[in-house]
Coordinates of N, CA, C and O in Angstrom, one line a residue:
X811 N -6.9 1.6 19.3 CA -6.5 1.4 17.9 C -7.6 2.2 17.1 O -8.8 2.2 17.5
X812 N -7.2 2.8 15.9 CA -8.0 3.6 14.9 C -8.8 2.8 14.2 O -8.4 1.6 13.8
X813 N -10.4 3.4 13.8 CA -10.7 2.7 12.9 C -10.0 2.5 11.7 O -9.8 1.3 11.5
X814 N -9.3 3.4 10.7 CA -8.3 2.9 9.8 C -7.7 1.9 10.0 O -7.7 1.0 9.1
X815 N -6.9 1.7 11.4 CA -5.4 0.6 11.4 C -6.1 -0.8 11.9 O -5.4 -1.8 11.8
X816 N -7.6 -0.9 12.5 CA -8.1 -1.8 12.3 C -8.7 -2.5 11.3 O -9.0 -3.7 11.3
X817 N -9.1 -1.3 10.3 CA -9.6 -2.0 8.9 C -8.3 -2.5 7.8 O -8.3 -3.5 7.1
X818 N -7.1 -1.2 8.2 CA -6.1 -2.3 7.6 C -5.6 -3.7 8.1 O -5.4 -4.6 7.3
X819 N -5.4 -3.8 9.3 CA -5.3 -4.9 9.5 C -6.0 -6.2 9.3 O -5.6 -7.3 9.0
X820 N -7.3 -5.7 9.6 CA -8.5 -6.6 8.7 C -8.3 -7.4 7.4 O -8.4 -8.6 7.3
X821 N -8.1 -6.4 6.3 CA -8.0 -6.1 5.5 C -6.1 -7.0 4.5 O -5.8 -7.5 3.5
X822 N -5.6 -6.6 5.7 CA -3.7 -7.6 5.5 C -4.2 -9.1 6.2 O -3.7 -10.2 5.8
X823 N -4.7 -9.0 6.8 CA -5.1 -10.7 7.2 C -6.1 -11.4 6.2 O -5.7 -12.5 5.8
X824 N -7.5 -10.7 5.6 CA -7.8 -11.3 4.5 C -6.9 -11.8 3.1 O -7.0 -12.9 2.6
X825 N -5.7 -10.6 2.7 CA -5.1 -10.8 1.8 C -4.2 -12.1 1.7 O -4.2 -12.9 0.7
X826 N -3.4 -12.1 3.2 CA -2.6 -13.4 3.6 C -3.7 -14.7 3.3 O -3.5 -15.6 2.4
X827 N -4.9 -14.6 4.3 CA -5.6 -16.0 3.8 C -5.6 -16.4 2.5 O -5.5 -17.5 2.0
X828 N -5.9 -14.8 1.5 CA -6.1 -15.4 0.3 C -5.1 -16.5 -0.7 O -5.4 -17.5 -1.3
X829 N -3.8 -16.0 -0.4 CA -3.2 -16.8 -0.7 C -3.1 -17.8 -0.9 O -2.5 -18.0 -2.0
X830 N -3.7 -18.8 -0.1 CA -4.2 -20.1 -0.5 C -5.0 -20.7 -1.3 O -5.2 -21.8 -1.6
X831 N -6.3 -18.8 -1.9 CA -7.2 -20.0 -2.2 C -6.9 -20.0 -4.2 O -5.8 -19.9 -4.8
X832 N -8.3 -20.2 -4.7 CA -8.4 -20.4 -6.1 C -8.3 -18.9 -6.8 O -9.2 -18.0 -6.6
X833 N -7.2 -18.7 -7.6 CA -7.2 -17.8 -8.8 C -8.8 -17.9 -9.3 O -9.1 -16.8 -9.6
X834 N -9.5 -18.6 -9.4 CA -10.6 -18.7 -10.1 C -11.8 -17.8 -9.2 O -12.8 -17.1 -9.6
X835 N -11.5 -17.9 -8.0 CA -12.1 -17.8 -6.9 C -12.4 -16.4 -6.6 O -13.5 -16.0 -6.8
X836 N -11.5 -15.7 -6.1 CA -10.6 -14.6 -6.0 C -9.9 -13.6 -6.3 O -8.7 -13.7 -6.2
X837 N -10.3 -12.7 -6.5 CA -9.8 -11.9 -7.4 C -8.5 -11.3 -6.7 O -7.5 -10.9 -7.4
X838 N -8.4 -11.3 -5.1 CA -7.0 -11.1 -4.4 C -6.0 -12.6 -5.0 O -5.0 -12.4 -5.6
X839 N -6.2 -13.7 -4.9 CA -5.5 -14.8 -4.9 C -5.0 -14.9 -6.4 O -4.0 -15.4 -6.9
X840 N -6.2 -14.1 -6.9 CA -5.4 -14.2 -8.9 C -4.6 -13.2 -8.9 O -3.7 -13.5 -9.8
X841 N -4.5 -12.2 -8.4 CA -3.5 -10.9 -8.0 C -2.0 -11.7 -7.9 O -1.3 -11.8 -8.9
X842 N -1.8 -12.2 -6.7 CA -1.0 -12.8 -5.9 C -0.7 -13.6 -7.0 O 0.1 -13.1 -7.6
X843 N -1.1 -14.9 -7.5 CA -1.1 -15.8 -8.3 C -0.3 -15.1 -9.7 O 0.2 -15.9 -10.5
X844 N -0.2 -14.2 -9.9 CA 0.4 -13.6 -11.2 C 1.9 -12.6 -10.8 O 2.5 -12.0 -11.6
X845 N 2.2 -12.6 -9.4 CA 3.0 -12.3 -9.2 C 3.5 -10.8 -8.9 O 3.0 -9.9 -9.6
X846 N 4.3 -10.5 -8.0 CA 4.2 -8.7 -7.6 C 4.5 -8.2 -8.5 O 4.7 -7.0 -8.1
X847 N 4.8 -8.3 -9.7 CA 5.0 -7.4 -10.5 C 3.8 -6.8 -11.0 O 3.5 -5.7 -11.0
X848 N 3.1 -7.9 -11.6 CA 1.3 -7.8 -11.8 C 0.5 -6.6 -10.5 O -0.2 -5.7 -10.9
X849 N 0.8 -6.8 -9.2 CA 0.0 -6.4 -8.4 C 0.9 -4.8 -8.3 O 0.2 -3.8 -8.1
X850 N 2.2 -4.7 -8.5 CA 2.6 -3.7 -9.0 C 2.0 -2.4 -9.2 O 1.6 -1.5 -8.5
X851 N 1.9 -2.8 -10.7 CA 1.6 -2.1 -11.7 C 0.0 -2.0 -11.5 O -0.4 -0.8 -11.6
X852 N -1.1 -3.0 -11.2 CA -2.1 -2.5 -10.6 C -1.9 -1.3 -9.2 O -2.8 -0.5 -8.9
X853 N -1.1 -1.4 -8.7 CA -1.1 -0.2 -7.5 C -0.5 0.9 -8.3 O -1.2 1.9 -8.0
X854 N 0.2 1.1 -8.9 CA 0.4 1.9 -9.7 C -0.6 2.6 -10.6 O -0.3 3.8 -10.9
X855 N -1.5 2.2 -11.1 CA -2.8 2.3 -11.8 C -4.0 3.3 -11.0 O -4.6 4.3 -11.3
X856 N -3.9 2.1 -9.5 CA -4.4 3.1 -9.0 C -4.2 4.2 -8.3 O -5.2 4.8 -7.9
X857 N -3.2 4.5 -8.1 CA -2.1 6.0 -7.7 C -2.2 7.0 -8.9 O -2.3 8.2 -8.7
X858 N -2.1 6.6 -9.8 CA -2.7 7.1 -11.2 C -4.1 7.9 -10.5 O -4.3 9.1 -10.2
X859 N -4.8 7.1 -10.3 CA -6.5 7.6 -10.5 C -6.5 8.6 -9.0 O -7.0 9.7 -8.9
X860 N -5.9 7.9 -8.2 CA -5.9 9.0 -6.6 C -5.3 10.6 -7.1 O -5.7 11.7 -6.8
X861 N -4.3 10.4 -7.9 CA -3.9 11.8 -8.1 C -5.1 12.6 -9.0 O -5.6 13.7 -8.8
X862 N -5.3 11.6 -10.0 CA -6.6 12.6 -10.8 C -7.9 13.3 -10.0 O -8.3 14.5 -10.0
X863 N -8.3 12.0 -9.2 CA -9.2 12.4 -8.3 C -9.1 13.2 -7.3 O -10.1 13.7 -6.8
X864 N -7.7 13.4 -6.9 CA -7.5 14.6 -6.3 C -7.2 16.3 -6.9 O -7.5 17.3 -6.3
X865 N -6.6 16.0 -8.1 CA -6.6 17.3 -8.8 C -8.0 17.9 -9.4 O -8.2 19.0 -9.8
X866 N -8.7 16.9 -9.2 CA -10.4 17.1 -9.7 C -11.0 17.7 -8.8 O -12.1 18.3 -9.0
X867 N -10.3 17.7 -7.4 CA -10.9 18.4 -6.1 C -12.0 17.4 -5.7 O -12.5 17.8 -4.6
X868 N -12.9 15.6 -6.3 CA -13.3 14.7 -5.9 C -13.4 14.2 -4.9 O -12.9 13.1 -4.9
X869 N -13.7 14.5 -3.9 CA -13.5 14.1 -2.2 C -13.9 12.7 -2.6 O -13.1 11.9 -2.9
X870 N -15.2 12.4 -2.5 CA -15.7 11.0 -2.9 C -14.8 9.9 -3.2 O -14.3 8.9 -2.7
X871 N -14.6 10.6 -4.7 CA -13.6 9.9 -5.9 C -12.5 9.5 -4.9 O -12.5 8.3 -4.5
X872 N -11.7 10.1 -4.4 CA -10.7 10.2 -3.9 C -10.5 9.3 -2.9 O -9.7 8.4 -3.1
X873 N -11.2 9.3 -1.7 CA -12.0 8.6 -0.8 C -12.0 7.0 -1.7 O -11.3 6.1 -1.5
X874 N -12.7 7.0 -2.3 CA -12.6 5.8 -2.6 C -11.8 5.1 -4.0 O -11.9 3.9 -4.4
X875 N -11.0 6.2 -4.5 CA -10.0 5.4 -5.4 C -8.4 5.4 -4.1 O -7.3 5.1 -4.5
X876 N -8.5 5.8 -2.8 CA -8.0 5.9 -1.9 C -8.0 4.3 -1.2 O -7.1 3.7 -0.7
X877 N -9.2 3.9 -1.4 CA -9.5 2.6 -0.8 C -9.1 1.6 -1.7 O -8.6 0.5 -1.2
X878 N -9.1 1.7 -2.6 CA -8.5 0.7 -3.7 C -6.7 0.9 -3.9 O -6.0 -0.1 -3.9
X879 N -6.4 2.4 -4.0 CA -4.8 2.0 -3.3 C -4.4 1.2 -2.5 O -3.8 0.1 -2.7
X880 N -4.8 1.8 -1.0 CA -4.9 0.8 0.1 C -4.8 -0.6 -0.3 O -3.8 -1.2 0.0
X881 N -5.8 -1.3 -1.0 CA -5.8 -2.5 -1.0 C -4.9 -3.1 -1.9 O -4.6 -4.2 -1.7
X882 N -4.5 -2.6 -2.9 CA -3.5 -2.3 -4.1 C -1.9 -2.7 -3.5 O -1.0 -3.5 -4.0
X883 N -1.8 -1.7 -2.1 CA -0.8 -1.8 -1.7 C -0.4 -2.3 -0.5 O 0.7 -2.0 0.1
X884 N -1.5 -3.0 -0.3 CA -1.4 -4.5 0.9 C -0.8 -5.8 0.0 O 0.2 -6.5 0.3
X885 N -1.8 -6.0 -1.5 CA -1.4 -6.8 -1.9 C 0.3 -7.0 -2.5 O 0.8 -8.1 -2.5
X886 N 0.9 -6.0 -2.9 CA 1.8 -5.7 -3.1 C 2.3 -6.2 -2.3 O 2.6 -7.4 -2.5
X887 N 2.8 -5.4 -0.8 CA 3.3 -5.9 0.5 C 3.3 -7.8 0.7 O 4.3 -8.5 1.0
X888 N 1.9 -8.0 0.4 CA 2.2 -9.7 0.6 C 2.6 -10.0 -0.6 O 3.4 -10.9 -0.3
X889 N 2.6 -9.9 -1.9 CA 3.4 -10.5 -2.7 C 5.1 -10.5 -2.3 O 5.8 -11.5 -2.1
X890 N 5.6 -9.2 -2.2 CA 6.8 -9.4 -1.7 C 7.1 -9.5 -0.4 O 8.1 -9.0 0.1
X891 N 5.8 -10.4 0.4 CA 6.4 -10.7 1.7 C 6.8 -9.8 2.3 O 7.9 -9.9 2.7
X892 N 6.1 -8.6 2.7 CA 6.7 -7.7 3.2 C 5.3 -7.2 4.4 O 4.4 -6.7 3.8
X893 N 5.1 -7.4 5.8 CA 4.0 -7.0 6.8 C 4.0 -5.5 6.7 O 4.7 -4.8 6.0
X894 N 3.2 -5.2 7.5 CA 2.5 -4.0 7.7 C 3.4 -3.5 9.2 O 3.2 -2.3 9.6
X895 N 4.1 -4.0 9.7 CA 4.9 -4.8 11.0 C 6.1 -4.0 10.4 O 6.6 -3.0 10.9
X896 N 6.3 -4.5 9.3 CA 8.1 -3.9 8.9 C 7.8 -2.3 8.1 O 8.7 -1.5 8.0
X897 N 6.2 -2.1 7.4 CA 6.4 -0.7 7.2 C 6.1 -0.4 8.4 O 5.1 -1.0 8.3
X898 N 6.1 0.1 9.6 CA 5.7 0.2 10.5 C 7.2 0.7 11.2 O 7.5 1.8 11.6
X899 N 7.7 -0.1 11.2 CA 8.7 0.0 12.0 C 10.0 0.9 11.3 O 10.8 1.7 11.8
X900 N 9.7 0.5 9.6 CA 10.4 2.2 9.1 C 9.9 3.3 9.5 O 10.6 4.3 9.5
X901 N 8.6 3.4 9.8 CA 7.8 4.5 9.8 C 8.6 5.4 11.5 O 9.0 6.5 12.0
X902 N 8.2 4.0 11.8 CA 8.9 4.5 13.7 C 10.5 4.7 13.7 O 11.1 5.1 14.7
X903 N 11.0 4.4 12.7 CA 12.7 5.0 12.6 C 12.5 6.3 12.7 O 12.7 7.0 13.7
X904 N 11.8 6.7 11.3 CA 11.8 8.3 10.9 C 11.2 9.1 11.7 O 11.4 10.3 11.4
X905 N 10.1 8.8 13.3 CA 9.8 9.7 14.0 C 10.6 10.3 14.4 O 11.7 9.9 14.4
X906 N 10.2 12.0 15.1 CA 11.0 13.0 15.3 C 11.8 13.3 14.5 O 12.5 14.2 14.9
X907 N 12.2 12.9 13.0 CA 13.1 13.2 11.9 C 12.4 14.4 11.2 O 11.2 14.3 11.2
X908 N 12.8 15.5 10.6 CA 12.2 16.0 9.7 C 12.3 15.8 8.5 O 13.4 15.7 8.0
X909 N 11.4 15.6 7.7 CA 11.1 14.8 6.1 C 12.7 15.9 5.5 O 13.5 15.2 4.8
X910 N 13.0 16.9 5.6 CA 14.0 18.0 4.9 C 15.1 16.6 5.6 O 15.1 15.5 4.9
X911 N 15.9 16.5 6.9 CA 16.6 15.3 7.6 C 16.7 13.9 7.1 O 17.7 13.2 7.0
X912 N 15.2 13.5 6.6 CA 15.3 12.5 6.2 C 15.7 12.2 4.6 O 16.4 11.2 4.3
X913 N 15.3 13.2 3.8 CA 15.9 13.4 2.6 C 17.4 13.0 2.4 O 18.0 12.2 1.7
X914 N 17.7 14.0 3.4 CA 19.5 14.3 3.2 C 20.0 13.2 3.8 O 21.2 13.0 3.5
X915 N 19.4 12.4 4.5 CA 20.0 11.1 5.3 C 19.9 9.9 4.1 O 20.9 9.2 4.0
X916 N 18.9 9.9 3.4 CA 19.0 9.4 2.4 C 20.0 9.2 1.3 O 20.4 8.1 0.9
X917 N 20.2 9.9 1.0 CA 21.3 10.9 0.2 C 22.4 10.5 0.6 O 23.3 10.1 -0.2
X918 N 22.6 10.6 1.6 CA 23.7 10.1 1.9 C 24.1 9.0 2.5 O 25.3 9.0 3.0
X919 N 23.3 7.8 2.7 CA 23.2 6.4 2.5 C 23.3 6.1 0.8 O 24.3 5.7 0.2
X920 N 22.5 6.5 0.1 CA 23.2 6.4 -1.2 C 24.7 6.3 -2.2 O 25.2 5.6 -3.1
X921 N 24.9 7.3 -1.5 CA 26.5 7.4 -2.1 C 27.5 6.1 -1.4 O 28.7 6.0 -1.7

């Protein structure tokens, strides 16, 4: 296992515990506590800043407004109940697909 997919993992098991504890406590649990729409729009915020930071040519920046997505969009995932297990397993649909294939497959589940 990669250091990345062990720190996400790390990282989706903290979030889950948080769950339980105090809004007051917490700044993941007050996340959660206000609901995915809240934690939304915070990932969104920070997708905002990754793109800046990348158009700035910011490796650093990037790198670490990168880590704050990441965590942005864990919490996300557990607000709507959604594992890292089930993006995972979309991810393993689309192997050997080409993203041009997967488009048009799209597209045409739509209609």
């Amino acid at each position: 296992m990669s250091r990345f997919s062990e720190t996400l993992d790390r990282l989706a098991a903290t979030i889950e515990q948080r769950k339980g504890s105090s809004p007051e406590s917490s700044y993941t649990a007050k996340l959660l506590s206000e609901g995915v729409e809240r934690a939304a729009k915070k990932l969104g915020e920070e997708a905002v800043e990754v793109v800046i930071a990348a158009v700035q040519k910011d490796r650093d920046g990037l790198a670490a407004e990168s880590a704050d997505l990441m965590y942005h969009f864990l919490v996300v995932l557990a607000a709507a109940g959604v594992s890292l297990d089930d993006v995972a397993a979309w991810l393993e649909s689309r192997e050997g697909r080409s993203g041009l294939e997967e488009k048009a497959w799209r597209r045409k589940s739509e209609t």
